[in-house]
XYZ file of C-alpha atoms in Angstrom:
641
model
C 163.744 -98.248 5.444
C 162.978 -101.345 7.560
C 162.384 -100.215 11.149
C 161.594 -103.597 12.731
C 162.632 -107.087 11.662
C 161.432 -110.276 13.389
C 163.177 -113.378 12.073
C 162.516 -117.030 12.891
C 160.952 -116.321 16.302
C 159.641 -119.386 18.137
C 158.115 -119.335 21.628
C 157.116 -122.307 23.776
C 155.180 -122.380 27.033
C 155.957 -125.801 28.433
C 155.083 -128.288 25.680
C 152.750 -125.811 23.949
C 154.141 -123.949 20.940
C 152.579 -120.471 20.743
C 154.752 -118.965 17.996
C 156.685 -120.947 15.393
C 159.227 -119.525 12.934
C 157.605 -116.062 12.913
C 158.948 -113.595 10.332
C 157.731 -109.987 10.258
C 159.087 -106.766 8.738
C 157.809 -103.259 9.380
C 158.967 -100.301 7.318
C 159.174 -96.746 8.570
C 155.765 -95.065 8.417
C 153.897 -98.344 7.891
C 150.628 -98.942 9.764
C 150.017 -102.663 10.216
C 147.105 -104.460 11.853
C 147.790 -107.756 13.643
C 144.829 -110.144 13.910
C 144.168 -113.685 15.077
C 141.794 -115.609 17.308
C 141.991 -115.155 21.077
C 145.038 -117.008 22.402
C 146.880 -117.067 19.073
C 149.922 -115.286 20.555
C 149.449 -111.627 19.565
C 150.212 -110.221 23.029
C 153.140 -112.661 23.383
C 154.640 -111.358 20.134
C 154.263 -107.765 21.403
C 156.115 -108.642 24.623
C 158.945 -110.230 22.637
C 159.240 -107.172 20.364
C 159.558 -104.756 23.310
C 161.911 -107.073 25.206
C 159.561 -107.983 28.069
C 159.883 -111.639 27.039
C 162.582 -113.585 25.200
C 162.037 -115.957 22.266
C 163.243 -119.558 22.472
C 164.584 -119.172 18.931
C 164.989 -116.292 16.479
C 165.880 -112.613 16.695
C 164.193 -109.210 16.891
C 166.043 -106.262 15.337
C 165.101 -102.600 15.729
C 166.825 -99.647 14.102
C 169.392 -98.209 16.507
C 168.021 -95.361 18.600
C 164.375 -96.027 17.662
C 161.969 -95.357 20.541
C 159.172 -97.828 21.372
C 155.766 -97.111 22.893
C 153.533 -99.979 24.121
C 149.869 -99.856 25.134
C 148.647 -103.096 26.737
C 145.012 -104.227 27.036
C 145.018 -103.669 30.794
C 147.252 -100.637 31.047
C 147.520 -99.309 34.593
C 149.141 -96.248 36.047
C 149.756 -95.379 39.695
C 150.160 -91.694 40.509
C 149.099 -89.102 43.050
C 149.094 -86.409 40.345
C 146.074 -85.156 38.432
C 145.421 -86.301 34.865
C 146.792 -83.043 33.437
C 149.876 -83.100 35.674
C 150.601 -86.689 34.656
C 150.528 -85.713 30.986
C 152.728 -82.690 31.709
C 155.447 -85.100 32.854
C 155.891 -86.177 29.212
C 157.204 -82.705 28.466
C 159.568 -82.311 31.443
C 162.633 -82.125 29.122
C 160.912 -79.293 27.205
C 159.964 -77.549 30.433
C 163.583 -77.859 31.595
C 164.738 -76.298 28.305
C 162.217 -73.497 28.747
C 163.492 -72.830 32.272
C 167.058 -72.745 30.943
C 165.963 -70.153 28.355
C 164.515 -68.027 31.163
C 167.785 -68.367 33.113
C 169.791 -67.321 30.033
C 167.532 -64.294 29.589
C 168.197 -63.293 33.198
C 171.965 -63.707 32.765
C 171.885 -61.706 29.513
C 170.150 -58.892 31.381
C 172.904 -58.975 34.019
C 175.790 -59.178 31.512
C 174.482 -56.678 28.957
C 177.554 -54.441 29.427
C 180.049 -57.265 28.837
C 180.165 -57.617 25.045
C 182.124 -60.880 25.024
C 179.871 -62.532 27.627
C 176.802 -61.275 25.794
C 178.065 -62.796 22.531
C 178.543 -66.212 24.129
C 175.200 -66.086 25.918
C 173.396 -64.986 22.730
C 174.864 -67.868 20.724
C 173.855 -70.369 23.420
C 170.414 -68.775 23.616
C 169.927 -69.022 19.828
C 170.999 -72.689 19.759
C 168.714 -73.597 22.650
C 165.797 -71.626 21.163
C 166.086 -73.550 17.874
C 166.182 -76.871 19.726
C 163.199 -75.794 21.825
C 161.168 -74.767 18.764
C 162.116 -77.903 16.775
C 160.964 -80.045 19.687
C 157.595 -78.250 19.719
C 158.292 -76.297 22.861
C 155.522 -73.767 22.233
C 152.970 -76.419 21.233
C 152.895 -78.840 24.151
C 150.014 -77.213 26.111
C 147.766 -77.299 23.026
C 148.857 -80.896 22.280
C 147.814 -81.949 25.788
C 144.494 -80.147 25.401
C 143.882 -81.847 22.043
C 144.608 -85.343 23.362
C 142.469 -84.781 26.478
C 139.525 -83.612 24.384
C 139.935 -86.381 21.804
C 140.029 -89.183 24.387
C 137.237 -87.762 26.546
C 139.410 -86.721 29.508
C 138.933 -82.951 29.301
C 136.821 -80.704 31.535
C 136.667 -81.702 35.184
C 138.307 -85.069 34.492
C 141.685 -83.498 33.732
C 141.834 -82.205 37.321
C 140.924 -85.602 38.813
C 143.583 -87.592 40.668
C 144.896 -90.500 38.592
C 144.377 -92.933 41.461
C 140.627 -92.267 41.381
C 140.205 -93.121 37.686
C 138.421 -96.262 36.530
C 140.364 -99.010 34.733
C 139.119 -97.813 31.352
C 140.046 -94.194 32.118
C 143.558 -95.256 33.172
C 143.962 -97.097 29.859
C 142.917 -93.932 28.017
C 145.425 -91.915 30.062
C 148.198 -94.372 29.148
C 147.198 -94.061 25.488
C 147.295 -90.250 25.806
C 150.837 -90.372 27.269
C 152.102 -92.675 24.505
C 150.616 -90.475 21.759
C 152.203 -87.366 23.294
C 155.607 -89.120 23.492
C 155.430 -89.842 19.730
C 157.663 -92.942 19.694
C 159.142 -94.187 16.413
C 157.277 -97.515 16.788
C 153.849 -97.499 18.375
C 152.558 -100.893 19.595
C 148.864 -100.767 20.479
C 147.006 -103.745 21.961
C 143.232 -103.203 21.563
C 143.421 -99.381 21.742
C 139.701 -98.841 21.035
C 138.622 -100.761 24.139
C 137.099 -98.271 26.611
C 136.655 -95.635 23.851
C 133.270 -94.388 22.669
C 132.611 -93.725 18.979
C 133.772 -90.108 18.975
C 137.042 -90.955 20.784
C 137.640 -93.887 18.412
C 137.100 -91.605 15.417
C 139.590 -89.109 16.894
C 142.164 -91.881 17.407
C 141.700 -93.039 13.793
C 142.328 -89.533 12.481
C 145.390 -89.173 14.749
C 146.961 -92.469 13.659
C 146.334 -91.778 9.963
C 148.478 -88.626 10.336
C 151.035 -90.235 12.677
C 154.593 -89.849 11.353
C 155.935 -92.944 13.093
C 155.284 -96.651 12.511
C 152.249 -98.391 14.005
C 151.592 -102.048 14.826
C 148.098 -102.493 16.245
C 146.158 -105.473 17.574
C 142.429 -104.861 17.308
C 139.105 -106.655 16.852
C 137.609 -103.396 15.514
C 137.420 -104.122 11.785
C 136.144 -100.630 10.922
C 139.159 -99.167 12.758
C 141.567 -101.490 10.906
C 140.012 -100.514 7.584
C 140.408 -96.820 8.353
C 143.954 -96.896 9.799
C 145.969 -99.802 8.361
C 147.805 -100.083 5.051
C 148.894 -103.685 5.712
C 147.801 -106.656 7.808
C 149.357 -109.708 9.473
C 147.495 -112.763 10.761
C 148.632 -115.161 13.477
C 146.977 -118.529 12.928
C 147.952 -121.904 14.384
C 151.405 -120.617 15.521
C 152.247 -119.174 12.057
C 152.211 -115.591 10.753
C 151.369 -114.349 7.265
C 151.548 -110.743 5.990
C 149.133 -109.062 3.566
C 149.001 -105.727 1.755
C 145.979 -103.461 2.239
C 143.412 -102.895 4.993
C 141.158 -105.437 6.732
C 138.693 -105.897 3.869
C 141.557 -106.454 1.400
C 143.127 -108.947 3.838
C 139.838 -110.857 4.217
C 139.518 -111.191 0.422
C 143.161 -112.250 -0.004
C 142.959 -114.761 2.862
C 139.857 -116.397 1.364
C 141.455 -116.465 -2.111
C 144.647 -117.989 -0.652
C 142.645 -120.631 1.200
C 140.737 -121.565 -1.959
C 143.972 -121.653 -4.006
C 145.754 -123.882 -1.464
C 142.766 -126.190 -1.228
C 142.669 -126.463 -5.024
C 146.421 -127.179 -5.176
C 146.036 -129.822 -2.451
C 143.097 -131.529 -4.188
C 144.885 -131.507 -7.561
C 147.998 -133.045 -6.019
C 145.956 -135.660 -4.163
C 144.240 -136.569 -7.435
C 147.630 -136.880 -9.157
C 148.993 -139.018 -6.294
C 145.951 -141.298 -6.540
C 146.415 -141.547 -10.332
C 150.106 -142.447 -9.977
C 149.336 -145.001 -7.265
C 146.723 -146.624 -9.519
C 149.271 -146.832 -12.379
C 151.881 -148.314 -10.020
C 149.361 -150.903 -8.810
C 148.550 -151.900 -12.424
C 152.264 -152.215 -13.309
C 152.828 -154.494 -10.319
C 149.836 -156.623 -11.302
C 151.576 -157.432 -14.600
C 154.398 -158.937 -12.487
C 156.975 -158.603 -15.238
C 160.485 -157.307 -14.776
C 159.940 -154.313 -17.046
C 156.636 -153.337 -15.410
C 158.117 -153.785 -11.907
C 161.021 -151.438 -12.800
C 158.507 -148.904 -14.162
C 156.504 -149.181 -10.944
C 159.616 -148.673 -8.794
C 160.654 -145.660 -10.905
C 157.239 -144.021 -10.406
C 157.328 -144.815 -6.682
C 160.678 -143.007 -6.341
C 159.313 -139.957 -8.171
C 156.247 -140.036 -5.895
C 158.437 -140.184 -2.792
C 160.429 -137.140 -3.956
C 157.274 -135.120 -4.708
C 157.014 -132.098 -2.411
C 153.692 -132.638 -0.708
C 151.212 -129.775 -0.369
C 149.833 -129.610 3.174
C 146.083 -129.702 3.467
C 145.013 -126.143 4.415
C 143.516 -126.130 7.891
C 141.407 -123.283 9.256
C 141.033 -122.346 12.891
C 137.878 -123.858 14.369
C 135.011 -121.366 14.108
C 131.722 -121.020 15.914
C 128.751 -121.744 13.683
C 125.148 -121.078 14.594
C 121.952 -119.437 13.409
C 118.975 -117.675 14.927
C 115.393 -118.519 14.103
C 112.056 -117.400 15.532
C 109.519 -120.004 16.616
C 106.613 -117.745 15.573
C 105.972 -114.515 13.671
C 104.998 -111.217 15.262
C 102.437 -108.751 13.990
C 103.677 -105.718 12.058
C 104.007 -103.649 15.261
C 106.632 -105.152 17.568
C 107.608 -102.514 20.164
C 106.194 -99.047 20.864
C 107.970 -96.681 23.289
C 106.504 -93.245 23.978
C 108.032 -90.355 25.992
C 110.272 -92.588 28.100
C 112.533 -90.842 30.629
C 115.115 -92.081 33.118
C 117.521 -90.517 35.579
C 119.631 -91.480 38.592
C 120.238 -89.380 41.710
C 119.019 -86.170 40.155
C 120.924 -86.687 36.873
C 118.816 -87.189 33.751
C 120.077 -89.899 31.412
C 117.452 -89.393 28.704
C 113.955 -88.019 28.373
C 111.075 -88.023 25.867
C 112.535 -91.108 24.159
C 110.122 -92.582 21.614
C 110.620 -95.558 19.301
C 108.389 -97.624 17.013
C 109.838 -101.003 16.036
C 108.117 -102.858 13.206
C 108.597 -106.452 12.149
C 111.967 -106.923 10.456
C 113.489 -103.672 11.764
C 117.187 -103.724 12.669
C 117.904 -100.681 14.820
C 121.302 -99.744 16.289
C 121.515 -97.449 19.323
C 124.725 -95.411 19.415
C 126.019 -92.539 21.527
C 128.650 -91.622 24.125
C 129.215 -93.727 27.229
C 126.851 -92.901 30.070
C 123.984 -91.605 27.948
C 121.694 -94.487 28.944
C 121.750 -96.960 26.030
C 122.163 -100.106 28.142
C 119.790 -98.665 30.733
C 117.128 -98.315 28.032
C 117.392 -102.036 27.197
C 117.132 -102.933 30.883
C 113.980 -100.806 31.195
C 112.456 -102.562 28.171
C 113.289 -105.899 29.870
C 111.647 -104.610 33.107
C 114.897 -104.994 35.042
C 114.692 -101.258 35.838
C 111.670 -98.954 36.090
C 111.349 -95.940 33.822
C 110.649 -92.572 35.451
C 107.876 -91.761 32.959
C 106.560 -92.880 29.590
C 104.996 -96.007 28.111
C 106.359 -99.278 26.704
C 104.039 -101.582 24.760
C 104.792 -104.819 22.915
C 102.903 -105.976 19.833
C 101.182 -109.321 19.295
C 103.120 -112.607 19.680
C 106.380 -110.873 20.692
C 108.976 -113.095 22.414
C 111.933 -111.094 23.731
C 115.498 -112.405 23.880
C 118.096 -110.306 25.728
C 121.890 -110.457 25.449
C 123.453 -108.633 28.416
C 127.055 -107.504 27.911
C 127.716 -108.051 31.635
C 126.376 -111.657 31.435
C 124.584 -111.014 34.746
C 122.038 -113.763 33.977
C 124.728 -116.474 34.058
C 125.128 -118.319 37.375
C 128.822 -118.252 38.386
C 128.782 -121.533 40.353
C 127.010 -123.634 37.717
C 128.998 -125.513 35.113
C 128.480 -124.720 31.438
C 126.347 -127.794 30.701
C 123.882 -127.212 33.554
C 123.752 -123.455 32.911
C 122.148 -124.239 29.561
C 120.345 -127.475 30.449
C 118.531 -125.920 33.435
C 116.934 -123.388 31.062
C 115.981 -126.088 28.540
C 115.194 -129.181 30.692
C 113.286 -130.968 27.905
C 116.434 -131.289 25.812
C 118.528 -134.436 25.957
C 122.101 -134.055 27.287
C 123.539 -134.841 23.855
C 121.378 -132.108 22.314
C 122.653 -129.562 24.853
C 126.262 -130.623 24.232
C 125.646 -130.424 20.484
C 124.373 -126.851 20.836
C 127.403 -125.883 22.953
C 129.734 -127.503 20.421
C 128.482 -124.997 17.832
C 130.097 -122.361 20.073
C 133.375 -124.328 20.457
C 132.471 -125.512 23.974
C 133.287 -129.215 23.732
C 134.670 -132.105 25.772
C 135.530 -131.228 29.353
C 134.904 -127.526 28.606
C 131.205 -128.077 29.386
C 132.043 -129.064 32.991
C 133.889 -125.807 33.767
C 132.190 -123.475 36.278
C 130.927 -120.272 34.669
C 133.088 -118.180 37.019
C 136.279 -119.679 35.557
C 135.427 -118.778 31.944
C 136.954 -115.900 29.984
C 134.796 -113.028 28.774
C 134.636 -114.536 25.284
C 133.598 -117.967 26.616
C 130.846 -116.431 28.764
C 129.621 -114.526 25.714
C 129.437 -117.781 23.730
C 127.424 -119.481 26.498
C 124.980 -116.541 26.499
C 124.682 -116.695 22.698
C 124.009 -120.445 22.870
C 121.115 -119.839 25.267
C 119.809 -117.028 23.068
C 119.919 -119.281 19.994
C 117.962 -122.049 21.742
C 115.205 -119.674 22.919
C 114.076 -118.898 19.333
C 112.714 -115.453 20.240
C 111.471 -113.069 17.542
C 112.721 -109.792 19.100
C 116.397 -109.665 20.042
C 117.723 -106.959 22.383
C 121.520 -107.095 22.081
C 123.815 -105.094 24.377
C 127.323 -104.957 22.847
C 127.076 -108.500 21.428
C 130.501 -108.409 19.719
C 132.451 -107.577 22.893
C 134.931 -110.372 23.742
C 134.302 -112.154 20.411
C 137.172 -112.665 17.981
C 136.795 -111.502 14.383
C 135.700 -114.830 12.941
C 133.035 -115.193 15.653
C 131.813 -111.660 14.967
C 131.405 -112.476 11.285
C 129.470 -115.667 12.091
C 127.200 -113.637 14.401
C 126.596 -111.116 11.604
C 125.703 -113.879 9.146
C 123.331 -115.393 11.725
C 121.586 -112.051 12.223
C 121.446 -111.518 8.431
C 119.344 -114.682 8.128
C 117.224 -113.967 11.223
C 113.524 -113.488 10.393
C 112.718 -111.406 13.463
C 113.415 -107.891 14.748
C 116.634 -106.524 16.301
C 117.410 -103.631 18.657
C 121.121 -103.480 19.457
C 123.489 -101.261 21.423
C 126.946 -101.390 19.840
C 130.216 -99.496 19.454
C 131.243 -101.918 16.677
C 130.807 -99.822 13.539
C 131.548 -102.727 11.194
C 128.805 -104.733 12.950
C 126.372 -101.796 12.696
C 127.107 -101.479 8.975
C 126.326 -105.156 8.450
C 123.238 -105.435 10.641
C 121.394 -102.111 10.989
C 118.864 -100.453 8.694
C 118.230 -97.600 11.152
C 120.603 -95.805 13.513
C 119.395 -93.923 16.576
C 121.923 -91.566 18.138
C 121.429 -90.826 21.835
C 123.224 -87.744 23.187
C 122.781 -85.565 26.292
C 121.051 -83.047 23.973
C 118.439 -85.513 22.705
C 117.727 -88.359 20.297
C 118.076 -88.334 16.490
C 117.111 -91.089 14.062
C 118.891 -91.827 10.764
C 117.818 -94.234 8.030
C 120.431 -96.737 6.869
C 123.586 -98.170 8.443
C 126.608 -96.523 10.098
C 128.123 -95.202 6.861
C 124.755 -93.656 5.947
C 124.661 -92.047 9.400
C 128.153 -90.573 8.913
C 127.247 -89.210 5.482
C 124.082 -87.593 6.843
C 126.051 -86.011 9.712
C 128.659 -84.733 7.259
C 126.006 -83.144 5.046
C 124.308 -81.495 8.000
C 127.659 -80.205 9.341
C 128.474 -78.666 5.952
C 125.055 -77.046 5.708
C 123.949 -79.108 2.743
C 120.249 -79.610 2.206
C 118.707 -82.325 4.314
C 117.438 -84.929 1.843
C 114.502 -85.628 4.140
C 113.257 -82.036 3.912
C 110.157 -81.565 1.792
C 109.196 -85.244 2.030
C 105.793 -86.258 3.275
C 105.281 -88.602 6.195
C 104.069 -91.237 3.721
C 107.266 -90.962 1.678
C 109.417 -91.255 4.792
C 107.436 -94.317 5.921
C 107.979 -95.881 2.484
C 111.734 -95.281 2.773
C 111.786 -96.922 6.191
C 109.822 -99.892 4.859
C 112.186 -100.332 1.887
C 115.223 -100.185 4.175
C 113.598 -102.731 6.499
C 112.785 -105.095 3.630
C 116.312 -104.796 2.212
C 117.754 -106.198 5.460
C 115.508 -109.281 5.514
C 116.807 -112.677 4.434
C 115.620 -114.332 1.209
C 113.621 -116.845 3.259
C 111.921 -114.053 5.242
C 111.156 -112.110 2.059
C 109.545 -115.138 0.421
C 107.427 -115.679 3.520
C 106.490 -111.988 3.531
C 105.449 -112.178 -0.145
C 103.265 -115.192 0.647
C 101.692 -113.441 3.668
C 101.034 -110.303 1.609
C 99.328 -112.317 -1.137
C 97.002 -113.812 1.467
C 96.274 -110.371 2.966
C 95.616 -108.972 -0.535
C 93.145 -111.800 -1.237
C 91.379 -111.177 2.104
C 91.202 -107.424 1.409
C 89.790 -108.002 -2.087
C 87.100 -110.276 -0.622
C 86.261 -107.583 1.930
C 85.981 -104.942 -0.817
C 83.769 -107.243 -2.897
C 81.468 -107.776 0.100
C 81.283 -104.014 0.733
C 80.509 -103.328 -2.921
C 77.729 -105.951 -2.856
C 76.115 -104.202 0.105
C 76.556 -100.801 -1.545
C 74.792 -102.132 -4.670
C 71.721 -103.045 -2.610
C 69.084 -100.188 -2.883
C 67.888 -100.993 0.652
C 71.237 -99.785 2.000
C 70.412 -96.169 1.118
C 67.241 -96.138 3.205
C 69.655 -95.687 6.152
C 71.824 -92.624 5.397
C 74.228 -93.310 8.290
C 74.774 -96.908 7.149
C 75.380 -95.821 3.552
C 77.918 -93.221 4.702
C 79.701 -95.763 6.930
C 79.921 -98.326 4.101
C 81.326 -95.705 1.728
C 83.973 -94.752 4.293
C 84.890 -98.423 4.891
C 85.158 -98.938 1.124
C 87.563 -95.988 0.727
C 89.701 -97.204 3.617
C 89.790 -100.735 2.207
C 90.822 -99.453 -1.229
C 93.661 -97.424 0.304
C 94.783 -100.427 2.362
C 94.722 -102.625 -0.765
C 96.867 -100.116 -2.685
C 99.399 -100.116 0.157
C 99.463 -103.928 0.228
C 100.031 -104.080 -3.536
C 102.891 -101.592 -3.223
C 104.506 -103.495 -0.363
C 104.037 -106.827 -2.216
C 105.748 -105.402 -5.319
C 108.745 -104.160 -3.288
C 109.096 -107.452 -1.401
C 108.713 -109.574 -4.540
C 111.364 -107.558 -6.412
C 113.839 -107.787 -3.502
C 113.194 -111.539 -3.131
C 113.861 -112.030 -6.846
C 117.087 -109.948 -6.637
C 118.402 -111.950 -3.664
C 117.520 -115.231 -5.371
C 119.358 -114.080 -8.523
């Protein structure tokens, strides 16, 4: 059954058309994701569906009696109640029914001698009890507890006054209320904002079991893959629906674009061919040929023209390092940090090698961003050591964009950091991030979060550092921009340490995941899916695949994972570097063997022993280099193929 039908909806703001001839149908129980670049009209469409705004043309039809629930990006709630009391308000009708049951019980006790009165009261009591049970009257306290725990509002927070909550906590409270109300149509605008990974996972599981219909706007591609069975995209004022989750939508969209482009090119070729024939007929300048030309011209005029497919403008950029680091990039040992008597983390150790791509995950407030700021020397650590390797240049992306100067315009914000560049070069770099024309003269303080993020990424690209510290780099970026960022990091030759809640991004970028929790730090090889699988196996008591492995074997696994994430260009360079190191090591071994073959060497027992030890060490090093060369060469060949 169709629950929601949007037909021919058009919406103008002044002379700007935001939505044009939008058609959308949602069936009962369907879970649809709505995507599109920032400013494409997703929130406007939500407002029209719920009746907060009216379309200039078209209609919105909802099944009679269907209840709507809307979560906006900046949901706010004003109340003097506690969090728990505010959620209790959802169940006031149930509580009223429960009170009526208690009143009926009291009356039945009073009228127990009046058989007729007792009969009437008993029937009313039975009817009300069934209604109470059907409405989940005995379940509402446990439902509140479950939602509070899932969204991270349990414990002391549930007794906190609503007015004292942060903006993110108020949004979570609004989401909790909507989920408890269980509307027939649930409209969610960026519901995973302000949620950590565990709360997002809980929301996914809840929505997958939700009996109603869901329409969700989200930039979280992992979330859309897990929850949605259909997708819709708003692009250049138009809407198109797709079957399947986000990955299926991305494949279908690309296939559709290629098909339309092929149809357009074929038609253009046919038009050109017909025009050439018409021109030749007219050159003959005979009555018969002129009639033939006019006949073809009429058919050409009646041809239904295929529009050239146009994509939304996308950012396009790449990262490169101006020089290579040594194998050891960053060493952290026993680092600890706390604030005002509260420990964030302690005994944190990390060894980053060249080419590593490490993702830091964990609940909010555990100290992930603080760790990056300590590495950047913006904050002091309480104890521990931080050491950088040779030739390390550090680039830092701060999710708060604190390094941007609010009163500077975009052009000078970048140019002041790179004064040797020509103005046209700076504008060219900004154009890669869709900052063109008069956009470059806007003050930083007037930019949106996404625009500030693009300015920061432009500066990071121009620095050409070989170690990137990224704090939530996909925040404020639309999906297409996130994918371009992932491609840029795929081809980056350097080393990456990133804090992120974006599981899709972690899957694409990371070859190691480090989970920070109040209980400690745990490292997992692989990407986010590998991390989940390892957690699942440990939770079910299955054997840990790392048990019984030697340190050497574990180091080899880490090296293979690191190599697998490198670009083809980086792998080829690594193969070349390894061949040079192998040649140097072989020369060293040959020199040692020449000295060991000299009888005079053995007149000094200590010297002979030292040479023998050096020879063994060199042989072991050579074996390791050969092994690493073989792995890198095979991976380079696979990527080239």
